[in-house]
Coordinates of C-alpha atoms in Angstrom, one line a residue:
L260 CA 103.1 -16.0 79.3
L261 CA 101.0 -19.2 79.7
S262 CA 103.0 -22.3 78.8
P263 CA 100.9 -25.4 79.6
G264 CA 103.4 -28.2 79.3
N265 CA 101.1 -31.1 78.9
T266 CA 98.3 -29.6 76.8
P267 CA 97.9 -31.5 73.5
R268 CA 97.5 -29.5 70.3
R269 CA 94.7 -30.0 67.7
D270 CA 92.7 -32.3 69.8
D271 CA 89.1 -33.0 68.7
A272 CA 86.4 -31.2 70.6
S273 CA 84.6 -33.6 73.0
V274 CA 81.9 -33.4 75.6
V275 CA 82.7 -34.9 79.0
S276 CA 79.3 -36.2 80.2
F277 CA 77.9 -38.7 82.6
A278 CA 77.4 -41.3 79.8
D279 CA 79.0 -44.7 80.1
D280 CA 78.8 -47.7 77.8
S281 CA 75.6 -48.9 79.3
T282 CA 73.7 -45.7 78.5
K283 CA 75.0 -45.0 75.0
G284 CA 72.2 -45.5 72.5
D285 CA 69.5 -45.4 75.1
P286 CA 66.7 -43.1 73.8
Q287 CA 65.8 -42.1 77.3
F288 CA 69.3 -41.0 78.1
S289 CA 69.6 -39.2 74.7
Q290 CA 66.5 -37.2 75.6
Q291 CA 67.9 -36.4 79.0
V292 CA 71.1 -35.1 77.4
E293 CA 69.0 -33.0 75.0
D294 CA 67.0 -31.6 77.8
I295 CA 70.1 -30.6 79.8
L296 CA 71.6 -28.9 76.8
N297 CA 68.4 -27.0 76.0
V298 CA 68.3 -25.7 79.6
A299 CA 72.0 -24.8 79.4
F300 CA 71.6 -22.7 76.2
E301 CA 68.5 -21.0 77.6
I302 CA 70.6 -20.0 80.6
V303 CA 73.2 -18.5 78.2
K304 CA 70.4 -16.3 76.7
T305 CA 68.7 -15.3 80.0
K306 CA 71.6 -15.2 82.4
S307 CA 75.2 -15.8 81.3
L308 CA 77.5 -18.3 79.7
K309 CA 79.4 -18.8 83.0
K310 CA 76.1 -19.7 84.8
S311 CA 75.3 -22.1 81.9
L312 CA 78.6 -23.9 82.3
D313 CA 78.2 -24.0 86.1
Y314 CA 74.8 -25.7 85.5
L315 CA 76.4 -28.3 83.2
I316 CA 79.1 -29.0 85.8
A317 CA 76.5 -29.3 88.5
C318 CA 74.6 -31.9 86.3
N319 CA 77.9 -33.8 85.9
F320 CA 77.6 -33.3 82.2
L321 CA 80.9 -31.4 82.1
T322 CA 83.9 -31.4 84.3
P323 CA 85.3 -28.0 85.5
S324 CA 88.6 -28.5 83.8
A325 CA 89.7 -25.8 81.4
R326 CA 90.3 -28.3 78.6
D327 CA 86.8 -29.8 78.8
I328 CA 85.1 -26.4 79.0
A329 CA 87.1 -25.2 75.9
S330 CA 86.2 -28.4 74.1
F331 CA 82.5 -27.9 74.9
L332 CA 82.6 -24.3 73.7
R333 CA 84.3 -25.3 70.4
L334 CA 81.8 -28.1 69.9
H335 CA 78.7 -25.9 70.5
Q336 CA 80.0 -22.5 69.3
S337 CA 77.3 -22.3 66.7
K338 CA 74.6 -22.3 69.5
I339 CA 76.3 -19.5 71.4
D340 CA 76.1 -15.8 70.4
P341 CA 79.6 -14.8 69.1
I342 CA 79.5 -11.6 71.2
I343 CA 78.8 -13.6 74.4
L344 CA 81.5 -16.2 73.6
G345 CA 84.0 -13.5 72.8
D346 CA 83.3 -11.7 76.1
Y347 CA 83.7 -15.0 78.0
L348 CA 87.0 -15.9 76.3
G349 CA 88.4 -12.4 77.1
D350 CA 87.4 -12.7 80.8
G351 CA 90.2 -12.1 83.3
G352 CA 88.6 -13.7 86.3
K353 CA 88.0 -12.4 89.9
D354 CA 91.3 -13.5 91.5
V355 CA 94.6 -15.0 90.6
D356 CA 93.3 -18.6 90.5
D357 CA 90.3 -17.6 88.5
A358 CA 92.5 -15.6 86.1
E359 CA 94.7 -18.7 85.5
H360 CA 91.6 -20.8 84.9
F361 CA 90.4 -18.4 82.2
N362 CA 93.9 -18.3 80.7
L363 CA 93.8 -22.1 80.3
I364 CA 90.3 -22.0 78.8
R365 CA 91.4 -19.4 76.3
F366 CA 94.6 -21.3 75.5
N367 CA 92.8 -24.6 75.0
Y368 CA 90.2 -22.9 72.8
I369 CA 92.7 -21.1 70.5
T370 CA 95.4 -23.8 70.5
A371 CA 93.0 -26.1 68.7
I372 CA 93.1 -23.8 65.7
S373 CA 95.9 -24.3 63.2
F374 CA 97.7 -21.2 62.1
V375 CA 100.4 -23.2 60.3
G376 CA 101.6 -21.5 57.1
M377 CA 99.7 -18.3 57.7
N378 CA 101.2 -14.8 58.2
V379 CA 100.0 -12.7 61.2
E380 CA 97.4 -10.9 59.2
R381 CA 95.9 -14.0 57.7
G382 CA 96.0 -15.9 61.0
L383 CA 94.3 -13.0 62.8
R384 CA 91.7 -12.8 60.2
H385 CA 91.1 -16.6 60.5
L386 CA 90.8 -16.3 64.2
L387 CA 88.3 -13.5 64.2
T388 CA 86.1 -14.6 61.3
N389 CA 86.0 -18.5 61.4
C390 CA 86.3 -19.5 65.0
G391 CA 82.9 -18.8 66.5
F392 CA 83.4 -15.6 68.5
R393 CA 83.5 -11.8 68.0
L394 CA 86.4 -9.8 69.5
P395 CA 85.2 -7.9 72.6
G396 CA 85.3 -4.1 72.7
E397 CA 87.1 -3.9 76.1
A398 CA 90.8 -3.2 75.7
Q399 CA 91.8 -5.6 78.5
K400 CA 89.8 -8.5 76.9
I401 CA 91.3 -7.8 73.5
D402 CA 94.8 -7.8 75.2
R403 CA 94.2 -11.3 76.7
I404 CA 92.9 -12.8 73.5
M405 CA 95.7 -11.3 71.4
N406 CA 98.2 -12.6 74.0
T407 CA 96.9 -16.1 73.6
F408 CA 96.7 -15.8 69.8
S409 CA 100.4 -14.6 69.7
Q410 CA 101.5 -17.6 71.7
C411 CA 99.6 -20.1 69.5
F412 CA 100.7 -18.4 66.3
W413 CA 104.3 -18.4 67.4
E414 CA 104.2 -22.2 68.3
D415 CA 102.8 -22.9 64.9
N416 CA 105.1 -20.7 62.8
A417 CA 108.3 -19.9 64.7
G418 CA 111.2 -20.8 62.3
D419 CA 109.2 -20.1 59.2
H420 CA 110.9 -16.8 58.2
G421 CA 108.6 -16.3 55.3
K422 CA 105.4 -16.2 57.4
C423 CA 106.9 -15.4 60.8
P424 CA 110.1 -13.3 60.4
F425 CA 110.2 -12.2 64.0
Q426 CA 112.6 -12.7 66.9
D427 CA 109.9 -13.6 69.5
Q428 CA 106.2 -13.9 70.1
D429 CA 106.0 -10.5 71.8
T430 CA 106.4 -9.0 68.3
V431 CA 103.4 -11.1 67.1
F432 CA 101.4 -9.7 70.0
L433 CA 102.3 -6.1 69.3
L434 CA 101.7 -6.4 65.5
S435 CA 98.4 -8.2 66.1
F436 CA 97.3 -5.4 68.5
A437 CA 98.4 -2.8 66.0
I438 CA 96.3 -4.4 63.2
I439 CA 93.3 -4.5 65.5
M440 CA 93.7 -0.8 66.3
L441 CA 94.1 0.0 62.6
N442 CA 90.9 -1.9 61.8
T443 CA 89.1 -0.1 64.6
D444 CA 90.4 3.3 63.3
L445 CA 89.2 2.5 59.7
H446 CA 85.8 1.3 61.0
K447 CA 85.3 4.4 63.1
T448 CA 86.3 6.6 60.1
S449 CA 83.9 4.9 57.7
S450 CA 81.0 5.1 60.2
Y451 CA 81.7 8.7 61.2
G452 CA 78.8 10.8 60.1
T453 CA 76.5 13.7 61.0
P454 CA 73.0 13.0 62.3
Q455 CA 70.3 14.4 60.2
G456 CA 69.5 18.0 61.2
Q457 CA 72.8 18.5 62.9
P458 CA 75.6 20.9 61.8
K459 CA 78.1 19.1 59.5
Q460 CA 81.1 17.9 61.3
K461 CA 84.7 17.6 60.0
Q462 CA 85.4 14.2 58.4
R463 CA 87.6 12.1 60.7
K464 CA 91.0 11.5 59.2
K465 CA 92.1 7.9 58.6
M466 CA 95.3 6.5 59.9
T467 CA 98.0 6.7 57.2
K468 CA 100.5 4.0 56.4
P469 CA 103.5 6.1 57.9
E470 CA 101.5 6.6 61.1
F471 CA 100.8 2.8 61.3
L472 CA 104.5 2.0 60.7
N473 CA 105.5 4.6 63.2
N474 CA 103.4 2.9 65.9
L475 CA 105.6 -0.2 65.4
R476 CA 109.0 1.6 65.3
G477 CA 111.5 -0.1 67.5
V478 CA 109.5 -3.4 67.7
D479 CA 111.3 -6.7 67.4
N480 CA 114.6 -5.2 68.5
S481 CA 115.0 -3.3 65.2
E482 CA 114.5 0.2 64.0
D483 CA 111.5 -0.8 61.9
L484 CA 109.6 -4.0 61.0
S485 CA 109.9 -5.1 57.4
R486 CA 107.5 -3.0 55.3

C-alpha cells in the first residue's frame, strides 16, 4: 500500500502558478490567469481532465507534482464534473511509473479530508457525497479509490476502538467495498422494472442482512465482524 513518508496531512489547497510578488495584484496578470483557467476548463469539457492538466503544466501554471495536481483539483472541484473527476481519481495509469503518479494524486486528494471520529460508514458517506467526485462504475477504479480511502481512514482512526475496532486497514478496505456493493445491489433492486408493453419480470431480490454479513465472514482474522 502507498505510504508517502513526507506527505503532510490537511494542507490547504493551493495553486502553483507562475505568479511572483511583482505580478500579484496586476490586473493584466489576473486576466491572463482567468483566460488560462477558462481554456483549461473548456478542455475538460471537450477533451479530458488529463489534457486540461497537461495544458496548465505546459503554461507553467501548475507543476506536474502529484501534490500540486491534487491541490488544484480540490480547489477547483466545483468547476469539474463529479463523474469526470471520479474517473480521473480512479485512473490506474499506463505503466508502473504512471500508476504510482496516480496513486500519489489520489492519496494527496483524499488525505486532505479528515475522517477523524467517524466510523467506516460515515467516513465513506462523507467521501462520496461531500468531496467533489462521484464514484466511478468500473470495479478497478472503485478498488483504487477504496484502497486509498482505507489507508487515510486508518491513519485518522486507528486506535479508536469505538469508531475503528479493526486489526488493520485491510479490514477497512474490505468493509468499505462490501458497503459499496450493498448500495449498488439496493440501487439496482429499486430501479429494476419492466419497460412499458413488455411482459412482467420477476422482482429482483434485495440482499439480506445475513447475506451481507456472510460476505464478511472471516474478515479481520475473526469468524465474524461485530454485528
